[in-house]
mmCIF file of C-alpha atoms and ligand atoms in Angstrom:
data_model
loop_
_atom_site.group_PDB
_atom_site.id
_atom_site.type_symbol
_atom_site.label_atom_id
_atom_site.label_comp_id
_atom_site.label_asym_id
_atom_site.label_seq_id
_atom_site.Cartn_x
_atom_site.Cartn_y
_atom_site.Cartn_z
ATOM 1 C CA MET A 1 115.579 72.212 26.238
ATOM 2 C CA PRO A 2 118.466 73.857 28.124
ATOM 3 C CA SER A 3 117.179 75.134 31.880
ATOM 4 C CA THR A 4 117.800 78.535 32.641
ATOM 5 C CA ALA A 5 121.113 78.363 33.309
ATOM 6 C CA GLU A 6 122.680 77.273 30.250
ATOM 7 C CA ARG A 7 120.341 79.784 28.632
ATOM 8 C CA GLU A 8 121.810 82.290 30.574
ATOM 9 C CA ALA A 9 125.581 81.787 30.497
ATOM 10 C CA ALA A 10 125.509 81.877 26.952
ATOM 11 C CA VAL A 11 124.880 84.985 26.586
ATOM 12 C CA PHE A 12 125.239 86.810 29.658
ATOM 13 C CA MET A 13 128.129 89.528 30.958
ATOM 14 C CA MET A 14 128.969 86.649 33.500
ATOM 15 C CA SER A 15 129.364 89.946 35.935
ATOM 16 C CA ALA A 16 127.907 88.462 39.305
ATOM 17 C CA GLY A 17 127.004 84.689 40.247
ATOM 18 C CA ARG A 18 123.235 83.909 41.063
ATOM 19 C CA LEU A 19 121.474 82.104 43.221
ATOM 20 C CA PRO A 20 119.535 78.762 41.948
ATOM 21 C CA VAL A 21 115.667 79.172 41.269
ATOM 22 C CA THR A 22 113.593 80.950 39.002
ATOM 23 C CA LEU A 23 111.457 83.129 40.170
ATOM 24 C CA VAL A 24 108.055 84.139 38.574
ATOM 25 C CA ARG A 25 105.228 85.939 40.971
ATOM 26 C CA GLY A 26 105.617 86.924 44.410
ATOM 27 C CA GLU A 27 102.181 88.138 46.810
ATOM 28 C CA GLY A 28 103.175 89.933 50.268
ATOM 29 C CA SER A 29 106.605 88.608 51.560
ATOM 30 C CA TYR A 30 106.487 85.101 49.247
ATOM 31 C CA VAL A 31 107.357 84.265 46.376
ATOM 32 C CA TRP A 32 106.990 81.306 43.897
ATOM 33 C CA ASP A 33 109.525 79.540 41.774
ATOM 34 C CA ASP A 34 108.731 77.682 38.089
ATOM 35 C CA ALA A 35 108.515 74.228 39.814
ATOM 36 C CA ASP A 36 105.608 76.145 41.839
ATOM 37 C CA ASN A 37 107.752 75.975 44.963
ATOM 38 C CA VAL A 38 106.863 78.627 47.606
ATOM 39 C CA TYR A 39 109.871 80.716 49.616
ATOM 40 C CA LEU A 40 109.442 83.686 52.330
ATOM 41 C CA ASP A 41 111.483 86.128 51.006
ATOM 42 C CA PHE A 42 114.124 87.380 53.149
ATOM 43 C CA VAL A 43 116.288 88.772 50.268
ATOM 44 C CA ALA A 44 113.157 91.525 49.069
ATOM 45 C CA GLY A 45 115.396 92.838 45.890
ATOM 46 C CA ILE A 46 118.259 92.970 48.567
ATOM 47 C CA ALA A 47 116.030 95.704 51.036
ATOM 48 C CA SER A 48 113.948 96.846 48.157
ATOM 49 C CA ASP A 49 110.762 95.390 47.846
ATOM 50 C CA SER A 50 109.478 97.880 50.680
ATOM 51 C CA LEU A 51 105.764 96.622 50.528
ATOM 52 C CA GLY A 52 106.304 93.424 49.588
ATOM 53 C CA HIS A 53 104.733 91.946 46.398
ATOM 54 C CA CYS A 54 102.340 93.192 44.783
ATOM 55 C CA HIS A 55 101.367 95.321 47.053
ATOM 56 C CA PRO A 56 97.637 96.696 46.611
ATOM 57 C CA ALA A 57 99.234 100.586 46.246
ATOM 58 C CA VAL A 58 101.769 99.693 44.767
ATOM 59 C CA VAL A 59 100.288 97.696 42.040
ATOM 60 C CA ASP A 60 97.157 100.812 41.884
ATOM 61 C CA ALA A 61 100.118 103.176 40.775
ATOM 62 C CA ILE A 62 101.749 100.856 38.392
ATOM 63 C CA LYS A 63 98.002 100.476 37.186
ATOM 64 C CA SER A 64 97.252 103.818 37.430
ATOM 65 C CA GLN A 65 100.018 106.037 35.640
ATOM 66 C CA GLY A 66 100.900 102.995 33.363
ATOM 67 C CA GLU A 67 97.537 103.995 30.801
ATOM 68 C CA THR A 68 97.998 108.175 31.849
ATOM 69 C CA LEU A 69 102.039 108.022 31.556
ATOM 70 C CA LEU A 70 105.191 105.991 31.133
ATOM 71 C CA HIS A 71 108.356 109.010 30.423
ATOM 72 C CA VAL A 72 108.940 112.329 28.438
ATOM 73 C CA SER A 73 112.171 112.858 29.501
ATOM 74 C CA ASN A 74 112.819 116.587 31.606
ATOM 75 C CA TYR A 75 112.597 118.557 28.938
ATOM 76 C CA PHE A 76 108.500 119.348 30.424
ATOM 77 C CA TYR A 77 107.354 119.454 33.701
ATOM 78 C CA THR A 78 105.848 116.339 35.062
ATOM 79 C CA LEU A 79 103.871 116.418 38.591
ATOM 80 C CA PRO A 80 104.637 112.453 40.009
ATOM 81 C CA GLN A 81 107.359 114.023 40.954
ATOM 82 C CA LEU A 82 107.026 116.674 41.767
ATOM 83 C CA GLU A 83 104.422 114.820 44.056
ATOM 84 C CA LEU A 84 107.159 112.462 44.770
ATOM 85 C CA ALA A 85 109.426 115.110 45.474
ATOM 86 C CA ASP A 86 107.358 116.420 48.592
ATOM 87 C CA ALA A 87 106.802 113.601 50.351
ATOM 88 C CA VAL A 88 110.338 113.071 50.166
ATOM 89 C CA LEU A 89 111.588 116.168 51.288
ATOM 90 C CA GLY A 90 108.700 116.667 54.247
ATOM 91 C CA ALA A 91 109.970 113.702 55.461
ATOM 92 C CA SER A 92 113.399 114.608 55.363
ATOM 93 C CA GLY A 93 113.077 118.286 56.078
ATOM 94 C CA MET A 94 115.648 119.118 53.061
ATOM 95 C CA LYS A 95 115.518 121.283 50.473
ATOM 96 C CA ARG A 96 116.032 120.225 46.300
ATOM 97 C CA ILE A 97 116.636 116.307 45.793
ATOM 98 C CA PHE A 98 117.109 115.218 41.575
ATOM 99 C CA PHE A 99 115.917 111.618 41.028
ATOM 100 C CA CYS A 100 117.471 108.888 39.128
ATOM 101 C CA ASN A 101 117.538 105.617 38.330
ATOM 102 C CA SER A 102 119.522 104.123 40.677
ATOM 103 C CA GLY A 103 121.726 103.677 43.936
ATOM 104 C CA ALA A 104 125.313 104.123 42.388
ATOM 105 C CA GLU A 105 123.744 107.586 40.109
ATOM 106 C CA ALA A 106 121.988 108.976 43.341
ATOM 107 C CA THR A 107 126.087 108.806 45.290
ATOM 108 C CA GLU A 108 127.442 108.937 42.457
ATOM 109 C CA GLY A 109 125.466 112.224 42.709
ATOM 110 C CA ALA A 110 126.741 112.618 46.089
ATOM 111 C CA ILE A 111 129.999 112.836 44.750
ATOM 112 C CA LYS A 112 129.800 115.731 41.589
ATOM 113 C CA ILE A 113 128.130 117.267 44.538
ATOM 114 C CA GLY A 114 130.917 116.377 46.381
ATOM 115 C CA ARG A 115 133.932 117.645 43.961
ATOM 116 C CA LYS A 116 131.565 120.971 43.149
ATOM 117 C CA TRP A 117 131.724 121.459 47.306
ATOM 118 C CA GLY A 118 136.012 121.481 47.089
ATOM 119 C CA GLN A 119 135.998 123.165 43.600
ATOM 120 C CA THR A 120 134.095 126.552 44.364
ATOM 121 C CA ARG A 121 133.911 126.364 47.959
ATOM 122 C CA LYS A 122 137.410 125.208 49.627
ATOM 123 C CA GLU A 123 139.887 125.580 47.178
ATOM 124 C CA GLY A 124 140.564 122.809 44.131
ATOM 125 C CA ALA A 125 139.535 120.720 47.161
ATOM 126 C CA PHE A 126 138.478 117.429 45.533
ATOM 127 C CA GLU A 127 138.810 114.532 48.033
ATOM 128 C CA ILE A 128 136.019 112.549 49.502
ATOM 129 C CA ILE A 129 136.717 110.294 52.522
ATOM 130 C CA THR A 130 135.220 107.119 53.100
ATOM 131 C CA MET A 131 135.047 104.267 55.190
ATOM 132 C CA GLU A 132 136.711 101.414 54.659
ATOM 133 C CA GLN A 133 134.157 97.967 54.144
ATOM 134 C CA SER A 134 131.322 101.174 52.168
ATOM 135 C CA PHE A 135 129.979 100.153 49.163
ATOM 136 C CA HIS A 136 128.398 103.162 47.580
ATOM 137 C CA GLY A 137 127.505 101.211 43.918
ATOM 138 C CA ARG A 138 129.688 99.366 40.321
ATOM 139 C CA THR A 139 129.738 102.996 38.474
ATOM 140 C CA LEU A 140 133.835 104.714 38.294
ATOM 141 C CA ALA A 141 133.057 106.503 40.985
ATOM 142 C CA SER A 142 131.175 105.203 42.734
ATOM 143 C CA VAL A 143 132.932 101.845 43.496
ATOM 144 C CA SER A 144 135.927 104.337 43.603
ATOM 145 C CA ALA A 145 134.206 105.397 46.332
ATOM 146 C CA THR A 146 133.659 102.013 47.878
ATOM 147 C CA GLY A 147 135.703 100.219 50.487
ATOM 148 C CA THR A 148 136.520 97.297 49.553
ATOM 149 C CA PRO A 149 139.121 97.199 47.116
ATOM 150 C CA ARG A 150 137.985 94.130 45.688
ATOM 151 C CA PHE A 151 135.347 95.865 44.241
ATOM 152 C CA SER A 152 137.506 98.944 42.350
ATOM 153 C CA GLU A 153 140.682 96.625 41.712
ATOM 154 C CA PRO A 154 139.153 95.110 37.732
ATOM 155 C CA PHE A 155 139.195 99.133 37.092
ATOM 156 C CA ARG A 156 142.582 100.654 37.938
ATOM 157 C CA PRO A 157 143.461 103.567 38.797
ATOM 158 C CA VAL A 158 140.353 104.727 41.495
ATOM 159 C CA GLU A 159 141.498 108.486 42.585
ATOM 160 C CA GLY A 160 139.985 111.229 44.771
ATOM 161 C CA PHE A 161 138.871 108.322 47.949
ATOM 162 C CA ARG A 162 140.532 108.610 51.223
ATOM 163 C CA HIS A 163 139.884 105.655 52.940
ATOM 164 C CA VAL A 164 139.041 105.458 57.137
ATOM 165 C CA PRO A 165 138.304 102.156 59.141
ATOM 166 C CA PHE A 166 134.221 102.672 60.183
ATOM 167 C CA ASN A 167 133.482 104.022 63.038
ATOM 168 C CA ASP A 168 136.742 105.634 64.221
ATOM 169 C CA VAL A 169 136.357 109.351 64.579
ATOM 170 C CA ASP A 170 139.542 110.213 64.845
ATOM 171 C CA ALA A 171 141.059 108.240 61.896
ATOM 172 C CA VAL A 172 139.210 110.999 59.981
ATOM 173 C CA ARG A 173 140.256 114.004 62.288
ATOM 174 C CA ALA A 174 143.816 111.898 60.887
ATOM 175 C CA ALA A 175 142.290 111.757 56.935
ATOM 176 C CA VAL A 176 140.753 116.144 56.562
ATOM 177 C CA GLY A 177 143.985 118.349 54.975
ATOM 178 C CA PRO A 178 143.300 120.805 52.793
ATOM 179 C CA GLN A 179 142.289 119.032 50.037
ATOM 180 C CA THR A 180 138.916 117.080 51.083
ATOM 181 C CA ALA A 181 135.168 118.374 49.747
ATOM 182 C CA ALA A 182 133.790 116.512 51.445
ATOM 183 C CA ILE A 183 132.812 112.598 53.692
ATOM 184 C CA LEU A 184 130.401 109.930 52.856
ATOM 185 C CA VAL A 185 129.526 108.011 54.428
ATOM 186 C CA GLU A 186 126.335 105.213 55.091
ATOM 187 C CA PRO A 187 124.666 105.438 58.112
ATOM 188 C CA LEU A 188 125.152 101.487 58.935
ATOM 189 C CA GLN A 189 127.052 99.580 56.777
ATOM 190 C CA GLY A 190 125.148 97.213 54.302
ATOM 191 C CA GLU A 191 126.592 95.062 51.930
ATOM 192 C CA GLY A 192 129.993 96.008 53.801
ATOM 193 C CA GLY A 193 128.295 93.186 57.197
ATOM 194 C CA VAL A 194 125.147 94.933 57.804
ATOM 195 C CA ASN A 195 127.949 97.234 60.682
ATOM 196 C CA VAL A 196 125.770 99.562 62.746
ATOM 197 C CA ALA A 197 127.132 103.089 63.705
ATOM 198 C CA ASP A 198 128.390 103.914 66.897
ATOM 199 C CA PRO A 199 126.198 106.005 68.992
ATOM 200 C CA GLY A 200 127.756 109.816 68.382
ATOM 201 C CA TYR A 201 129.344 108.487 65.180
ATOM 202 C CA LEU A 202 127.263 110.774 62.864
ATOM 203 C CA ARG A 203 127.250 113.296 65.432
ATOM 204 C CA ALA A 204 131.209 113.491 65.569
ATOM 205 C CA LEU A 205 131.010 113.493 61.872
ATOM 206 C CA ARG A 206 128.888 116.342 62.031
ATOM 207 C CA ALA A 207 131.330 118.352 64.169
ATOM 208 C CA ILE A 208 134.576 117.467 61.351
ATOM 209 C CA CYS A 209 132.458 119.183 58.687
ATOM 210 C CA ASP A 210 131.020 121.766 60.094
ATOM 211 C CA GLU A 211 135.190 122.915 61.762
ATOM 212 C CA HIS A 212 136.292 121.579 58.346
ATOM 213 C CA ASN A 213 133.711 123.705 55.646
ATOM 214 C CA LEU A 214 133.361 120.377 54.014
ATOM 215 C CA LEU A 215 129.596 118.399 53.629
ATOM 216 C CA LEU A 216 128.449 116.001 55.419
ATOM 217 C CA MET A 217 126.973 113.163 52.457
ATOM 218 C CA LEU A 218 125.552 110.491 53.836
ATOM 219 C CA ASP A 219 124.426 107.007 51.723
ATOM 220 C CA GLU A 220 121.111 105.813 52.590
ATOM 221 C CA VAL A 221 120.090 103.541 49.403
ATOM 222 C CA GLN A 222 119.758 101.208 51.970
ATOM 223 C CA THR A 223 118.833 102.062 55.191
ATOM 224 C CA GLY A 224 116.661 105.024 53.486
ATOM 225 C CA ILE A 225 112.335 105.085 53.085
ATOM 226 C CA GLY A 226 111.976 103.166 56.681
ATOM 227 C CA ARG A 227 114.701 100.185 56.698
ATOM 228 C CA THR A 228 116.478 101.758 60.024
ATOM 229 C CA GLY A 229 113.048 102.482 61.951
ATOM 230 C CA LYS A 230 113.264 105.699 60.900
ATOM 231 C CA MET A 231 112.125 107.273 57.142
ATOM 232 C CA PHE A 232 116.724 108.167 57.584
ATOM 233 C CA ALA A 233 118.806 106.102 59.317
ATOM 234 C CA TRP A 234 119.973 109.929 60.346
ATOM 235 C CA GLN A 235 116.996 110.581 62.683
ATOM 236 C CA HIS A 236 118.263 107.726 64.878
ATOM 237 C CA GLU A 237 120.531 110.331 65.878
ATOM 238 C CA ASP A 238 118.983 113.980 63.979
ATOM 239 C CA VAL A 239 122.443 114.419 62.569
ATOM 240 C CA GLN A 240 121.024 115.893 59.327
ATOM 241 C CA PRO A 241 123.952 115.346 56.606
ATOM 242 C CA ASP A 242 124.447 118.398 53.536
ATOM 243 C CA VAL A 243 123.427 115.225 51.593
ATOM 244 C CA MET A 244 121.741 111.881 50.943
ATOM 245 C CA ALA A 245 121.748 109.664 48.994
ATOM 246 C CA LEU A 246 118.561 107.430 48.350
ATOM 247 C CA ALA A 247 116.990 104.612 46.411
ATOM 248 C CA LYS A 248 116.498 100.574 46.521
ATOM 249 C CA GLY A 249 113.147 100.940 48.615
ATOM 250 C CA LEU A 250 112.446 104.032 47.620
ATOM 251 C CA GLY A 251 110.003 103.266 44.975
ATOM 252 C CA SER A 252 109.025 99.325 45.880
ATOM 253 C CA GLY A 253 110.836 97.194 43.645
ATOM 254 C CA VAL A 254 110.515 99.886 39.910
ATOM 255 C CA PRO A 255 114.389 101.223 39.626
ATOM 256 C CA ILE A 256 114.074 104.602 41.112
ATOM 257 C CA GLY A 257 117.298 106.994 43.496
ATOM 258 C CA ALA A 258 117.270 110.445 44.528
ATOM 259 C CA ILE A 259 120.038 113.379 45.880
ATOM 260 C CA VAL A 260 118.850 115.155 47.843
ATOM 261 C CA ALA A 261 120.265 118.495 49.403
ATOM 262 C CA ASN A 262 119.971 120.573 52.621
ATOM 263 C CA ALA A 263 119.999 124.895 51.966
ATOM 264 C CA ARG A 264 123.697 123.890 52.548
ATOM 265 C CA GLY A 265 124.052 121.256 49.761
ATOM 266 C CA ASP A 266 122.153 123.160 46.878
ATOM 267 C CA ILE A 267 125.054 124.183 44.494
ATOM 268 C CA LEU A 268 124.158 122.368 41.573
ATOM 269 C CA GLU A 269 124.029 124.649 38.121
ATOM 270 C CA PRO A 270 121.906 124.087 35.272
ATOM 271 C CA GLY A 271 123.792 121.894 33.298
ATOM 272 C CA ASP A 272 125.882 120.280 35.403
ATOM 273 C CA HIS A 273 124.242 117.004 35.939
ATOM 274 C CA GLY A 274 121.065 115.690 33.765
ATOM 275 C CA THR A 275 119.394 112.167 33.492
ATOM 276 C CA THR A 276 116.609 111.300 30.646
ATOM 277 C CA PHE A 277 114.938 108.493 32.573
ATOM 278 C CA GLY A 278 115.591 109.754 36.206
ATOM 279 C CA GLY A 279 111.746 111.603 37.522
ATOM 280 C CA GLN A 280 109.790 109.876 34.998
ATOM 281 C CA PRO A 281 106.109 109.880 35.408
ATOM 282 C CA PHE A 282 106.171 105.760 36.065
ATOM 283 C CA THR A 283 108.554 105.530 38.724
ATOM 284 C CA CYS A 284 107.959 108.375 40.515
ATOM 285 C CA ALA A 285 104.546 108.013 40.793
ATOM 286 C CA VAL A 286 104.627 104.711 41.988
ATOM 287 C CA ALA A 287 107.264 105.975 44.830
ATOM 288 C CA ASN A 288 105.327 108.554 45.550
ATOM 289 C CA ALA A 289 102.567 105.658 46.709
ATOM 290 C CA THR A 290 105.480 103.703 47.779
ATOM 291 C CA VAL A 291 106.920 107.607 50.084
ATOM 292 C CA ARG A 292 103.098 107.811 51.382
ATOM 293 C CA THR A 293 101.673 104.924 52.267
ATOM 294 C CA ILE A 294 105.094 104.097 54.574
ATOM 295 C CA LEU A 295 104.299 107.816 55.848
ATOM 296 C CA GLU A 296 100.592 107.243 56.022
ATOM 297 C CA GLN A 297 100.931 104.190 57.775
ATOM 298 C CA ASN A 298 103.535 104.264 60.293
ATOM 299 C CA ILE A 299 105.396 102.075 58.685
ATOM 300 C CA PRO A 300 109.114 102.543 60.564
ATOM 301 C CA GLN A 301 107.594 102.748 63.634
ATOM 302 C CA GLN A 302 106.164 98.732 62.968
ATOM 303 C CA VAL A 303 109.857 97.957 61.604
ATOM 304 C CA ALA A 304 112.084 99.103 64.851
ATOM 305 C CA GLN A 305 108.842 96.846 66.493
ATOM 306 C CA LYS A 306 109.437 94.576 63.356
ATOM 307 C CA GLY A 307 113.637 95.346 64.150
ATOM 308 C CA GLU A 308 113.557 94.277 67.610
ATOM 309 C CA THR A 309 111.549 90.661 67.897
ATOM 310 C CA LEU A 310 113.640 89.758 65.998
ATOM 311 C CA MET A 311 116.514 89.786 67.202
ATOM 312 C CA ASN A 312 115.235 89.355 69.588
ATOM 313 C CA SER A 313 114.007 85.826 68.206
ATOM 314 C CA LEU A 314 117.810 85.120 66.403
ATOM 315 C CA ARG A 315 119.399 85.258 69.988
ATOM 316 C CA ALA A 316 117.718 83.226 71.898
ATOM 317 C CA LEU A 317 118.740 81.183 69.322
ATOM 318 C CA GLN A 318 122.053 80.909 70.217
ATOM 319 C CA ASP A 319 121.883 78.279 73.439
ATOM 320 C CA ARG A 320 121.162 76.001 71.661
ATOM 321 C CA HIS A 321 123.559 77.595 68.502
ATOM 322 C CA PRO A 322 127.182 78.662 69.973
ATOM 323 C CA VAL A 323 127.806 78.422 66.332
ATOM 324 C CA ILE A 324 125.817 82.493 65.935
ATOM 325 C CA ASN A 325 128.247 84.578 67.506
ATOM 326 C CA GLU A 326 126.540 87.833 67.572
ATOM 327 C CA VAL A 327 123.548 89.297 66.619
ATOM 328 C CA ARG A 328 123.067 92.469 65.287
ATOM 329 C CA GLY A 329 121.351 95.780 63.089
ATOM 330 C CA GLN A 330 118.871 98.167 63.141
ATOM 331 C CA GLY A 331 115.040 98.184 62.077
ATOM 332 C CA LEU A 332 115.087 94.841 59.878
ATOM 333 C CA LEU A 333 118.051 95.988 57.918
ATOM 334 C CA VAL A 334 119.347 92.369 60.322
ATOM 335 C CA ALA A 335 122.400 90.231 59.992
ATOM 336 C CA VAL A 336 123.743 86.995 62.143
ATOM 337 C CA GLN A 337 127.559 86.185 62.590
ATOM 338 C CA PHE A 338 128.588 83.452 62.642
ATOM 339 C CA SER A 339 131.847 82.025 64.092
ATOM 340 C CA GLU A 340 132.531 80.010 61.123
ATOM 341 C CA GLU A 341 132.097 80.567 57.248
ATOM 342 C CA ILE A 342 128.461 78.751 57.668
ATOM 343 C CA GLY A 343 126.971 81.234 55.172
ATOM 344 C CA PRO A 344 126.477 80.340 51.988
ATOM 345 C CA ALA A 345 125.780 76.452 53.862
ATOM 346 C CA LEU A 346 123.417 78.090 55.169
ATOM 347 C CA VAL A 347 121.901 80.134 53.250
ATOM 348 C CA ALA A 348 121.095 76.307 50.469
ATOM 349 C CA ALA A 349 119.216 75.599 53.628
ATOM 350 C CA CYS A 350 117.264 77.735 54.493
ATOM 351 C CA ARG A 351 116.035 78.080 50.869
ATOM 352 C CA GLU A 352 115.088 74.445 51.324
ATOM 353 C CA ARG A 353 112.992 75.316 53.434
ATOM 354 C CA GLY A 354 111.087 77.085 51.694
ATOM 355 C CA MET A 355 113.329 81.044 52.626
ATOM 356 C CA LEU A 356 115.173 82.697 51.094
ATOM 357 C CA CYS A 357 118.021 84.940 52.735
ATOM 358 C CA ASN A 358 121.574 85.319 51.519
ATOM 359 C CA VAL A 359 125.338 86.360 52.799
ATOM 360 C CA VAL A 360 127.144 89.707 52.642
ATOM 361 C CA LYS A 361 129.700 87.690 53.986
ATOM 362 C CA PRO A 362 131.495 84.109 54.121
ATOM 363 C CA ASN A 363 130.307 84.057 58.163
ATOM 364 C CA VAL A 364 127.995 87.322 57.611
ATOM 365 C CA LEU A 365 123.720 86.090 56.832
ATOM 366 C CA ARG A 366 121.843 89.353 55.922
ATOM 367 C CA LEU A 367 117.964 89.519 56.994
ATOM 368 C CA VAL A 368 116.106 92.613 54.536
ATOM 369 C CA PRO A 369 112.828 91.232 54.503
ATOM 370 C CA PRO A 370 109.510 93.958 52.753
ATOM 371 C CA LEU A 371 108.656 96.237 55.678
ATOM 372 C CA THR A 372 105.751 95.022 55.248
ATOM 373 C CA VAL A 373 106.322 91.344 57.235
ATOM 374 C CA SER A 374 103.942 90.249 59.823
ATOM 375 C CA ASP A 375 105.465 89.422 63.920
ATOM 376 C CA GLU A 376 103.901 85.459 62.185
ATOM 377 C CA GLU A 377 106.209 85.248 59.405
ATOM 378 C CA LEU A 378 109.405 87.051 61.598
ATOM 379 C CA GLN A 379 108.412 83.295 63.588
ATOM 380 C CA GLU A 380 108.744 81.241 60.265
ATOM 381 C CA ALA A 381 111.845 82.378 59.077
ATOM 382 C CA VAL A 382 113.705 82.084 62.377
ATOM 383 C CA ASP A 383 111.666 78.644 63.158
ATOM 384 C CA ILE A 384 113.332 77.850 59.097
ATOM 385 C CA ILE A 385 117.333 79.837 59.851
ATOM 386 C CA ALA A 386 116.852 77.120 63.548
ATOM 387 C CA ALA A 387 116.844 73.892 60.998
ATOM 388 C CA ALA A 388 118.944 74.701 58.524
ATOM 389 C CA LEU A 389 121.270 75.891 61.632
ATOM 390 C CA ASP A 390 120.442 72.052 62.891
ATOM 391 C CA SER A 391 121.402 70.380 59.161
ATOM 392 C CA VAL A 392 124.298 72.339 58.684
ATOM 393 C CA SER A 393 125.763 72.596 61.969
ATOM 394 C CA SER A 394 125.636 68.620 62.059
HETATM 395 C C1 PLP B 401 125.005 102.191 50.494
HETATM 396 C C2 PLP B 401 124.178 101.109 49.196
HETATM 397 N N1 PLP B 401 124.710 102.688 48.328
HETATM 398 C C3 PLP B 401 124.902 102.130 46.818
HETATM 399 C C4 PLP B 401 124.812 101.070 46.525
HETATM 400 C C5 PLP B 401 124.328 100.711 44.714
HETATM 401 O O1 PLP B 401 122.473 100.861 44.875
HETATM 402 P P1 PLP B 401 121.813 99.895 43.461
HETATM 403 O O2 PLP B 401 122.610 99.152 43.024
HETATM 404 O O3 PLP B 401 120.964 100.814 43.096
HETATM 405 O O4 PLP B 401 122.839 101.078 42.713
HETATM 406 C C6 PLP B 401 124.466 99.789 47.208
HETATM 407 C C7 PLP B 401 123.276 98.125 46.598
HETATM 408 O O5 PLP B 401 123.375 97.717 47.356
HETATM 409 C C8 PLP B 401 123.752 100.398 48.304
HETATM 410 O O6 PLP B 401 123.567 99.868 49.326
#
């Protein structure tokens, strides 16, 4: 009998690699493989399983909506969509929302809004300023916005975006011209290395947008829904964007995204945008259960504390493991940067010791556990990383 890896290799478009483990079930912060080995899950579906695996609120919503109505299309009114809209708009203080199915679709929609803003409010301006090392998704527009050229190179030409260094306000100022319509930025770059915005950075971008009549569009696909210790990362600085893209943690494991706009960014008109599956009752009911649980249980506040605990415990490893250059992050979006490219070996050593994690660069380990992770589980992760470091550095 061929292995899962061999069967896949014969039939799948091999557009990305996999870690060598076949996962079959999960509970809380743990997952099990097909040989019944258990792993502490610090990948969490790439920062998507916000409430962990099989959280009762999520399971209940799946069961009850699954027995009621899955999908009917946006030709019709449905209630779970409206309830989720109320929850997200209430938490953000923003005005309108559009539901889609993924992060790339959410940023794609934001890009369309940015383009329309330029065309209708800035005499045909079309260019969107985005940041080097950013990641915005894999559709053609979102990959063009992405400031990591290797993702877009095979699909050239990619047009309409100007990339400037992250955290460099002067570079943004210098890039703004008559052709500029909007700025699209992650409040904390996840895939690009877990790069935290400097204090005042978002505020400065907001001021540039106001001064030059641009839209400020935040990609909160990875940072949103409590991940950084606030419901939305912009709330750390109280800098509301005109447009915000959400996905990942919004559905705690079901595929859903959203484009959210304040009054300024609310410019889509009938016929401008659409989707077959986006906003369907099933995913919206699960996301609604997710968002309401996160808000009711004050999870963002707990995430802020847990993030500090995790980062402090990791920093405490530095004396014994000088290969650790830096520990950085916000909330439970944390990176450990090494002076050598030991990341892939460390990920394998952690896996052998019962923990899943991944690298965003060969020398940068990313830790994104479920937001519901316990203090004991955080300590277990730190102990595993310490043991794994012993094994890879010896
Ligand atoms: C900031 C950001 N934007 C967009 C995306 C794309 O999301 P998706 O993979 O759901 O299309 C990601 C995915 O990692 C992301 O981190």
